[in-house]
Amino acid sequence: MLDAQTFDSRDVRCKQPYGAVPAGTRVNLALRPLRTGGFSEGLLIAYFESRNEERLEVPMEWKGMDGDRDVFQVVLDTGDYVGLVWYSFRLMGLDGRQEELGPYQLTVYDGAERVPGWFGEGMTYQIFPDRFRRSRIPDPTGMVGGRTVHQDWEEMPEYRPDARGEVRNRDFFGGDFRGVMEKLPYLQDLGVETIYFCPVFEAPENHRYGTGDYEKIDPMLGTEEDFRALCAAAHRLGMKVMLDGVFNHQGFVSRYFNGDGFYPEPGACQSQDSPYYKWYNFSHWPDKYDSWWGIYSLPAVNESEPSYRDYIFGGENSIVRRWLRAGADAWRLDVADELPDDFVHGIHQAARETDPNAVVIGEVWEDGSTKIAYGVRRKHILGGHCDGLMNYPFRNSLLGYLMGGKAEDFRAAMETIRENYPPFAWRTAMNFLGTHDTPRILTLLGCGTDGQDHDKDWRAAYHMTESQYLLGRTKLMLGALVLFAFPGSPTVYYGDEAGMEGFEDPFNRRTYPWGSEDQTLLDWYTALGKARKELPALRRGDLFWGQTQGRLLTFLRQGEGEPVLAAVNVGLKSAAVEVPWPARDWMTGKELAPGRRLLPPLSGWLLVPRQS
């Protein structure tokens, strides 16, 4: 006798306030069973997970009738608790039967701290530094890692194993900071407000995720002075800079581990008297040690070691503080869920102490509110840790919709995130369709597959047919429209706006095709970037769902400035869209009268009120 209206955590009649709540909130809960069910009593059962699973049972008070429904109410006082509360209900019938509902999730966060809002308002552009732009062909002589440099900017990155059977990623193209400086006007025209760099510190591999020296800009990128100049120039153009902090592991070839003896100072691999020896967990010194996912070239760090903590965030001149002072505005934490919570908190605290407007974004591939790593429920977005997360749930859900799924499934997935995340984390999410860790979004949408049913040589050589490319481009344009209209920072992986293709690493890390961009795509992204920069509703407005049926997705952003309606039809038939006011499509300039208007197949609108 219980139906969906008995309790809906997203219905204000059943739960107030909506979604996650700051500690100290008194949450009003109500059950609304049909009177014909014959229920006489209700009971709330709440588990406070991070308080040793404290269990609370509170009788619910009958408040009378609402139409044909009984109403049982109770108040759940969160007090000073921070963490997840799992709550459920028990209804008792006049005939002695019992019905259970739940469990439901309540996220309780520390709301005492102000989270800077700038990151979630504007567009972010992710740069893989070696492959974006070079100002010259560098000489790798004397650099760590035994590097080679491609003379031709358009060559294929090395992907085959070397003579030792390894793909060592020691081939570079020489992208540098001066090259980025040359293209700052391009980024500004695109609408970029945050430049997110993959790692920039000295490291032996071209991806630089095995850090060699946190204190030194990789010499192929330039100098610390070049970095400072780049940050200053970006700031003058209204852009901020985010760095990639890789603090869970380092390079086998690093000044700290020093596995090949490149650095003059003895590392943990040379001497147990090295100041860095305690940074690693050796099962047999020096050849057996913990490493990231078992990859020997990425020795894992012991994050509980006090000297390492002091070096990364504790000391006055620690790495986190030092590079913020040099001009960075934010940190993205690589594999944040593999860093201890108190380590992440230390980074967050150091960042805020150095710059009250600094932001910390964490790499998490799942719902960050429920993430469990190493048997521990993580505190990523409970306050004082990450200000926002990479929004893989957004990417996965939107990709599913674009590739044949239903709009209502995308809506359901996003409502789960909105309900589970504190408002600051919802608004400060890093939303994207592709990154350096995923196949190029254009290739996925055009081919409909990641190519893993073929060998690597096939994937390396593959280029889409004209029909595949056109389909992929059309779907990418629609996906980008949703991306830029949605709450959170729309993040573009370098070259997606130019039509870059490719499957997994390193094919998704080819060099930017300067002079060969797809102008149709580039114009579309530029228009979206302009919309994100100029329309307050897209920057700070609330989200209201419209039509989400099958292949049609519409939603409204409003609450700041004039409202904006996003409408996307990924179906093969026209769909009727309810246009609420005399409108103009931001993307094409087309004017629409209010009422039911047909949105053609595989097309989208970004509608703003038409000025009379």
XYZ file of C-alpha atoms in Angstrom:
612
model
C 0.000 0.000 0.000
C 3.062 2.283 -0.118
C 3.537 4.302 -3.297
C 6.179 6.735 -4.546
C 4.417 9.665 -2.901
C 4.638 8.152 0.568
C 8.140 9.572 0.815
C 10.167 11.426 -1.788
C 13.323 13.038 -0.429
C 13.196 15.622 -3.233
C 9.642 16.721 -2.418
C 9.473 19.640 0.008
C 6.342 18.131 1.516
C 8.452 15.156 2.630
C 11.839 16.717 3.388
C 12.980 20.252 4.137
C 15.477 21.636 3.412
C 16.396 20.001 0.115
C 19.517 17.888 -0.255
C 22.683 18.141 1.799
C 22.577 20.338 4.898
C 25.146 22.120 7.060
C 25.747 20.760 10.552
C 23.246 22.129 13.050
C 20.314 21.942 10.644
C 17.013 20.591 11.900
C 15.668 18.515 9.021
C 11.888 18.191 8.761
C 10.787 14.776 7.488
C 7.270 13.617 6.691
C 5.657 10.381 5.547
C 2.496 10.641 3.452
C 0.899 7.180 3.182
C -2.564 6.736 1.707
C -5.305 6.681 4.366
C -6.528 3.428 2.865
C -3.264 1.844 4.039
C -4.514 1.992 7.604
C -1.256 3.131 9.251
C -1.362 4.383 12.821
C 2.303 4.962 13.737
C 5.554 6.016 12.097
C 9.156 5.667 13.249
C 12.361 7.346 12.019
C 15.529 5.240 12.238
C 18.782 7.161 11.658
C 22.370 5.855 11.497
C 25.119 8.434 12.027
C 27.790 6.642 10.048
C 30.885 8.533 11.158
C 29.841 8.519 14.795
C 30.450 4.798 15.251
C 27.171 4.173 13.424
C 25.166 5.665 16.266
C 21.562 4.544 15.861
C 18.674 6.833 16.660
C 14.982 5.940 16.740
C 12.426 8.739 16.931
C 8.637 8.265 16.881
C 6.832 10.331 14.264
C 3.870 12.498 15.146
C 0.592 12.209 13.250
C -0.232 15.677 11.917
C -3.597 14.988 10.325
C -4.708 14.510 6.745
C -3.641 16.047 3.449
C -6.315 15.020 0.977
C -6.427 11.225 0.955
C -3.127 10.875 2.839
C -2.090 10.665 6.470
C 0.856 12.834 7.425
C 3.437 11.685 9.986
C 6.189 14.166 10.822
C 9.475 14.200 12.718
C 12.491 16.506 13.081
C 15.995 15.108 12.687
C 18.455 17.351 14.538
C 21.943 17.044 13.025
C 23.593 18.902 15.910
C 27.379 19.179 15.499
C 27.607 16.031 13.407
C 29.465 16.048 10.050
C 29.209 13.017 7.786
C 26.568 10.795 6.217
C 23.297 9.938 7.933
C 21.454 6.910 6.588
C 17.819 7.163 7.566
C 14.835 4.935 7.024
C 11.238 4.704 8.207
C 8.931 2.114 9.649
C 5.171 2.399 9.345
C 2.950 0.309 11.641
C -0.578 -0.616 10.618
C -3.668 -0.903 12.759
C -3.568 -4.641 12.074
C -0.010 -4.969 13.425
C 1.804 -5.195 10.090
C 4.965 -3.195 9.443
C 6.289 -1.534 6.280
C 9.877 -0.303 5.796
C 11.082 2.569 3.580
C 14.700 3.412 2.859
C 17.498 3.764 3.523
C 17.990 7.310 2.269
C 21.156 9.377 2.322
C 21.544 12.697 4.115
C 24.870 14.482 3.639
C 25.739 16.726 6.569
C 28.664 19.064 5.911
C 30.617 21.727 7.752
C 29.084 24.952 6.559
C 31.304 27.270 8.567
C 33.773 28.039 5.784
C 33.191 30.323 2.826
C 34.017 28.579 -0.456
C 35.148 30.933 -3.250
C 32.614 30.854 -6.054
C 34.768 31.944 -8.985
C 35.768 28.506 -10.256
C 32.247 27.264 -10.899
C 31.186 30.402 -12.735
C 33.472 30.391 -15.746
C 35.023 28.131 -18.369
C 38.112 26.012 -17.635
C 40.570 24.913 -20.320
C 42.752 21.859 -19.650
C 46.219 21.947 -21.194
C 48.545 18.959 -21.550
C 51.655 21.169 -21.532
C 53.915 19.177 -23.855
C 51.339 19.118 -26.649
C 49.611 22.520 -26.702
C 52.084 24.975 -28.232
C 55.857 25.279 -28.520
C 57.766 28.493 -29.115
C 60.860 26.625 -30.312
C 62.225 23.103 -30.765
C 64.035 22.356 -27.487
C 67.349 20.624 -26.906
C 66.820 17.828 -24.328
C 70.535 17.433 -23.561
C 71.153 17.134 -19.841
C 67.479 16.924 -18.911
C 66.164 14.213 -16.619
C 64.768 11.086 -18.232
C 66.878 10.582 -21.342
C 64.392 12.394 -23.565
C 63.939 12.600 -27.288
C 62.157 15.426 -29.084
C 59.937 15.132 -32.144
C 61.108 17.582 -34.769
C 57.775 17.478 -36.569
C 54.944 18.909 -34.451
C 52.414 16.696 -36.212
C 54.123 13.339 -35.670
C 52.447 10.480 -33.824
C 53.487 10.116 -30.163
C 55.422 6.935 -29.387
C 53.075 4.169 -28.298
C 54.965 0.949 -28.969
C 57.124 -0.731 -26.287
C 60.849 -0.098 -26.484
C 63.596 -2.743 -26.526
C 62.928 -3.422 -22.837
C 59.245 -3.993 -23.512
C 58.165 -0.729 -21.884
C 56.268 2.306 -23.077
C 58.402 4.857 -21.270
C 56.814 8.125 -22.430
C 60.182 9.790 -22.925
C 59.315 11.285 -26.311
C 58.536 14.977 -26.083
C 57.185 17.573 -28.494
C 58.399 20.575 -26.540
C 55.269 22.506 -25.690
C 56.278 25.348 -23.374
C 55.026 28.304 -21.341
C 56.094 30.839 -23.949
C 53.971 28.949 -26.445
C 51.001 29.224 -24.082
C 51.770 32.934 -23.647
C 51.544 33.356 -27.417
C 48.068 31.827 -27.353
C 46.602 33.662 -24.365
C 44.591 35.913 -26.734
C 43.187 32.757 -28.346
C 42.139 31.422 -24.943
C 40.633 34.763 -24.008
C 38.613 34.852 -27.233
C 37.430 31.314 -26.503
C 36.016 32.529 -23.180
C 38.516 30.758 -20.908
C 38.580 31.964 -17.308
C 40.733 29.226 -15.749
C 43.715 27.492 -17.350
C 44.190 24.056 -15.811
C 47.656 22.665 -16.481
C 48.483 18.991 -16.234
C 51.729 18.703 -14.195
C 54.392 21.295 -14.948
C 57.149 20.290 -12.538
C 60.362 18.607 -13.652
C 59.728 14.943 -14.433
C 61.201 12.285 -16.734
C 57.999 11.410 -18.641
C 56.140 13.617 -21.084
C 52.980 13.448 -18.947
C 54.954 14.547 -15.872
C 52.749 12.586 -13.448
C 55.869 10.983 -11.977
C 57.250 14.157 -10.403
C 61.017 14.566 -10.377
C 61.292 17.824 -8.463
C 58.319 19.767 -7.055
C 60.472 22.847 -6.623
C 61.453 23.178 -10.267
C 59.478 23.946 -13.410
C 60.363 21.376 -16.050
C 63.142 23.029 -18.100
C 61.462 22.090 -21.355
C 58.504 24.243 -20.296
C 60.692 27.122 -19.182
C 61.764 28.629 -15.899
C 60.025 29.741 -12.754
C 60.271 33.275 -14.126
C 58.418 32.103 -17.243
C 55.726 30.582 -15.041
C 55.364 33.764 -13.021
C 55.168 35.821 -16.200
C 52.511 33.501 -17.634
C 50.396 33.753 -14.479
C 50.721 37.544 -14.453
C 49.753 37.796 -18.119
C 46.786 35.467 -17.602
C 45.635 37.510 -14.626
C 45.761 40.708 -16.664
C 43.389 39.065 -19.138
C 41.009 37.958 -16.381
C 42.161 34.326 -16.297
C 43.287 32.214 -13.357
C 45.746 29.309 -13.278
C 45.221 25.869 -11.751
C 48.099 23.467 -11.124
C 48.010 19.676 -10.958
C 49.280 18.402 -7.615
C 50.553 14.822 -7.782
C 51.251 14.058 -4.142
C 50.328 10.365 -3.840
C 53.321 9.133 -5.826
C 56.472 10.415 -7.470
C 58.899 9.348 -10.150
C 61.353 6.479 -9.849
C 63.586 9.045 -11.509
C 63.207 11.865 -8.984
C 65.457 13.763 -6.615
C 63.616 12.050 -3.748
C 63.691 8.404 -4.832
C 66.509 8.854 -7.367
C 66.198 5.367 -8.801
C 68.679 5.965 -11.643
C 71.043 8.252 -9.749
C 70.424 11.233 -12.020
C 70.264 13.682 -9.143
C 73.475 14.367 -7.184
C 71.869 14.225 -3.737
C 71.384 10.656 -2.426
C 67.747 9.613 -2.673
C 65.848 6.871 -0.861
C 67.110 4.337 -3.394
C 70.778 5.194 -2.727
C 70.850 5.466 1.024
C 68.707 4.694 4.025
C 70.259 7.811 5.538
C 68.657 9.940 2.841
C 66.213 12.503 4.264
C 63.680 11.025 1.810
C 64.010 7.395 2.857
C 61.034 7.560 5.218
C 58.859 8.917 2.422
C 58.509 5.419 0.923
C 57.428 1.979 2.067
C 60.112 -0.582 1.234
C 59.422 -4.277 1.721
C 62.990 -4.956 0.621
C 65.364 -2.039 0.233
C 66.134 -0.794 -2.345
C 64.332 -2.878 -4.963
C 60.890 -3.670 -3.528
C 58.575 -0.844 -2.572
C 54.957 0.264 -2.757
C 54.079 1.910 -6.054
C 51.012 3.406 -7.655
C 48.925 0.559 -9.081
C 52.059 -1.608 -9.088
C 53.854 0.567 -11.672
C 57.512 0.480 -10.637
C 58.277 3.880 -12.179
C 55.776 5.573 -9.826
C 56.819 4.789 -6.243
C 54.025 5.571 -3.793
C 54.635 8.039 -0.989
C 53.994 7.455 2.703
C 51.673 10.419 3.268
C 51.709 9.952 7.038
C 55.420 10.803 7.236
C 55.686 14.180 9.032
C 58.636 15.414 6.984
C 56.731 14.772 3.742
C 53.647 16.563 5.030
C 55.754 19.505 6.080
C 57.361 19.593 2.636
C 54.098 19.485 0.707
C 51.828 21.705 2.797
C 52.915 22.207 6.413
C 55.964 24.419 6.154
C 55.913 28.113 5.435
C 57.680 27.484 2.127
C 55.903 24.205 1.358
C 55.062 23.251 -2.209
C 51.360 24.121 -1.981
C 52.086 27.569 -0.573
C 55.116 28.306 -2.715
C 53.428 27.932 -6.101
C 50.343 29.859 -5.029
C 52.655 32.706 -4.127
C 54.319 32.330 -7.524
C 51.036 33.082 -9.249
C 48.830 29.976 -9.241
C 45.246 30.360 -8.039
C 44.162 26.755 -7.471
C 45.260 23.137 -7.126
C 43.730 20.069 -8.703
C 44.649 17.004 -6.640
C 45.550 13.957 -8.681
C 43.975 10.709 -7.346
C 42.501 12.624 -4.409
C 40.775 9.499 -3.107
C 44.193 7.861 -2.626
C 45.334 10.652 -0.317
C 44.385 10.432 3.377
C 41.601 12.796 4.391
C 43.777 14.673 6.852
C 46.438 15.108 4.142
C 43.848 16.666 1.819
C 42.646 18.835 4.698
C 46.227 20.006 5.247
C 46.533 20.997 1.594
C 43.205 22.819 1.736
C 44.175 24.688 4.897
C 47.563 25.686 3.492
C 45.972 26.902 0.267
C 43.392 29.054 2.067
C 45.976 30.479 4.462
C 48.135 31.482 1.518
C 45.270 32.855 -0.586
C 41.738 33.068 0.832
C 40.389 32.772 -2.734
C 42.413 29.685 -3.629
C 40.399 26.643 -4.678
C 41.153 22.918 -4.310
C 39.554 20.489 -6.783
C 39.856 16.727 -6.314
C 40.068 13.950 -8.881
C 37.333 11.459 -7.984
C 35.660 9.258 -10.590
C 32.470 8.466 -8.663
C 29.864 10.183 -6.513
C 32.212 12.007 -4.164
C 29.744 12.012 -1.281
C 29.690 8.217 -0.988
C 33.221 7.383 -2.139
C 34.959 4.649 -0.130
C 38.713 4.208 -0.587
C 40.889 1.800 1.374
C 37.879 0.882 3.490
C 37.197 4.462 4.591
C 34.293 6.706 3.644
C 35.970 9.827 2.293
C 35.366 13.378 3.510
C 36.061 14.999 0.150
C 33.163 17.462 0.113
C 32.165 17.674 3.769
C 33.994 20.992 4.153
C 37.655 21.836 4.612
C 38.885 19.265 2.087
C 37.968 19.660 -1.595
C 35.954 22.645 -2.756
C 34.768 20.673 -5.764
C 35.462 17.476 -7.679
C 36.031 16.380 -11.230
C 32.492 15.479 -12.240
C 32.847 12.088 -13.905
C 29.191 11.249 -13.107
C 28.230 14.242 -15.271
C 30.497 13.111 -18.084
C 29.332 9.515 -17.982
C 25.638 10.419 -17.853
C 25.817 13.012 -20.601
C 27.869 10.668 -22.788
C 25.255 7.964 -22.254
C 22.502 10.347 -23.321
C 24.385 11.499 -26.416
C 25.081 7.896 -27.445
C 21.498 6.671 -27.287
C 20.323 6.927 -23.692
C 17.307 8.737 -22.294
C 17.152 12.311 -21.097
C 15.334 11.183 -17.969
C 18.319 8.997 -17.025
C 20.655 11.978 -17.318
C 18.276 14.000 -15.159
C 18.044 11.244 -12.532
C 21.830 10.912 -12.318
C 22.313 14.645 -11.960
C 19.562 14.954 -9.353
C 21.344 12.307 -7.297
C 24.506 14.390 -7.401
C 22.649 17.610 -6.623
C 20.888 15.977 -3.679
C 24.020 14.326 -2.268
C 26.468 17.213 -2.725
C 26.678 20.332 -0.582
C 25.675 23.385 -2.651
C 29.276 24.603 -2.862
C 30.436 21.282 -4.344
C 27.546 21.177 -6.817
C 28.388 24.660 -8.072
C 32.165 24.214 -8.010
C 32.231 20.901 -9.864
C 34.640 20.508 -12.776
C 32.307 19.329 -15.562
C 33.764 17.939 -18.770
C 33.277 15.571 -21.689
C 36.907 14.545 -22.067
C 40.268 14.686 -20.295
C 43.792 13.336 -20.756
C 42.540 10.090 -19.175
C 39.672 9.440 -21.609
C 39.446 8.894 -25.376
C 38.779 12.001 -27.398
C 35.097 12.796 -27.082
C 34.758 13.449 -30.822
C 36.035 9.939 -31.576
C 33.753 8.315 -29.012
C 30.676 10.085 -30.344
C 31.547 9.515 -33.976
C 32.610 5.860 -33.735
C 30.308 4.848 -30.898
C 33.146 2.763 -29.424
C 36.495 3.109 -27.683
C 38.171 0.813 -30.211
C 39.322 -1.728 -27.639
C 38.092 -4.583 -29.827
C 40.995 -3.770 -32.163
C 44.744 -3.770 -31.519
C 46.750 -0.684 -30.645
C 48.246 -0.280 -34.114
C 44.713 -0.096 -35.512
C 43.706 2.511 -32.942
C 46.860 4.525 -33.641
C 46.194 4.728 -37.368
C 42.438 5.142 -37.223
C 40.719 8.233 -38.546
C 36.974 8.554 -38.727
C 35.114 8.408 -42.001
C 33.454 11.613 -43.136
C 30.051 10.413 -41.972
C 31.436 9.365 -38.584
C 33.165 12.697 -38.177
C 30.065 14.698 -39.042
C 27.935 12.656 -36.647
C 30.527 12.999 -33.907
C 30.808 16.735 -34.467
C 27.050 17.212 -34.375
C 26.713 15.287 -31.119
C 29.729 17.036 -29.619
C 28.174 20.413 -30.353
C 25.018 19.334 -28.533
C 27.000 17.910 -25.629
C 28.997 21.133 -25.384
C 25.763 23.134 -25.254
C 24.634 21.120 -22.228
C 28.120 21.390 -20.700
C 28.224 25.175 -20.912
C 24.632 25.643 -19.751
C 24.934 23.386 -16.682
C 25.935 24.409 -13.125
C 29.639 23.880 -12.479
C 32.680 24.913 -14.488
C 32.456 23.819 -18.161
C 35.880 22.303 -18.762
C 37.310 21.751 -22.234
C 40.246 19.454 -22.921
C 42.633 21.235 -25.267
C 41.820 20.588 -28.896
C 38.304 19.250 -28.399
C 37.122 22.602 -29.679
C 39.341 22.175 -32.745
C 38.158 18.725 -33.809
C 40.981 16.550 -32.431
C 40.480 12.797 -32.763
C 42.022 9.805 -31.000
C 41.367 6.855 -28.768
C 43.165 6.343 -25.431
C 46.575 7.635 -24.263
C 48.700 8.630 -26.129
C 46.304 9.037 -29.066
C 44.223 11.482 -27.025
C 47.383 13.498 -26.329
C 48.426 14.496 -29.820
C 49.619 18.017 -30.532
C 47.147 20.844 -31.028
C 46.471 21.282 -34.774
C 47.299 24.970 -35.136
C 46.102 26.192 -38.522
C 43.979 23.092 -39.154
C 41.152 23.617 -36.683
C 37.578 22.690 -37.488
C 36.190 26.208 -37.779
C 32.588 25.082 -37.319
C 33.419 23.527 -33.961
C 35.657 26.404 -32.938
C 32.956 28.982 -33.693
C 30.430 26.948 -31.690
C 32.700 26.714 -28.646
C 33.551 30.397 -28.916
C 29.857 31.306 -28.875
C 29.310 29.064 -25.854
C 32.291 30.595 -24.068
C 30.891 34.053 -24.711
C 27.510 32.960 -23.356
C 29.081 31.542 -20.204
C 31.012 34.743 -19.635
C 28.194 37.195 -20.358
C 24.993 35.533 -19.101
C 24.676 35.751 -15.290
C 22.081 32.972 -15.233
C 24.651 30.516 -16.619
C 27.246 31.650 -14.097
C 25.195 31.688 -10.917
C 21.588 30.799 -11.697
C 19.687 27.832 -10.313
C 18.787 24.767 -12.368
C 15.172 23.917 -13.197
C 14.380 20.895 -15.328
C 12.024 21.242 -18.249
C 11.232 18.433 -20.685
C 13.272 15.280 -20.138
C 11.702 12.551 -22.189
C 13.547 10.154 -24.430
C 15.838 12.074 -26.750
C 14.685 15.556 -25.706
C 16.407 17.421 -22.887
C 15.526 20.938 -21.764
C 16.400 22.851 -18.628
C 16.230 26.421 -17.386
C 18.868 28.480 -15.620
C 17.470 31.449 -13.741
C 17.817 33.518 -10.587
C 20.565 35.833 -11.821
C 19.854 38.230 -14.656
C 17.593 37.052 -17.444
C 16.678 33.351 -17.652
C 18.310 31.010 -20.165
C 16.686 27.887 -21.621
C 18.866 25.078 -22.971
C 17.172 22.613 -25.321
C 18.818 19.606 -26.983
C 17.259 17.014 -29.285
C 19.602 14.096 -30.012
C 16.823 12.138 -31.691
C 16.243 11.586 -35.387
C 12.809 13.249 -35.336
C 11.758 16.786 -34.525
C 10.605 17.391 -30.960
C 8.184 19.985 -29.598
C 9.734 22.365 -27.081
C 7.768 24.704 -24.843
C 9.297 28.141 -25.355
C 8.203 30.270 -22.342
C 8.776 33.756 -23.750
C 9.706 35.546 -26.974
C 13.193 34.171 -27.447
C 16.409 34.427 -29.425
C 18.760 31.517 -29.952
C 22.146 32.676 -28.688
C 23.917 30.273 -31.049
C 22.290 31.271 -34.340
C 20.387 34.499 -33.719
C 17.119 32.839 -34.759
C 14.013 34.343 -33.112
C 11.216 32.180 -31.715
C 7.733 33.098 -30.553
C 6.481 31.623 -27.270
C 4.576 28.336 -27.345
C 5.282 24.872 -28.724
C 8.102 25.093 -31.255
C 9.698 22.242 -33.186
C 13.363 21.578 -32.459
C 14.823 19.753 -35.486
C 16.618 16.390 -35.157
C 20.176 16.468 -33.798
C 20.053 20.145 -32.940
C 19.943 22.439 -29.939
C 19.005 25.924 -28.783
C 20.368 28.205 -26.124
C 17.445 30.576 -25.713
C 17.547 34.009 -24.122
C 14.613 36.453 -23.880
C 14.199 38.501 -27.050
C 14.474 42.217 -26.471
C 11.438 44.157 -27.689
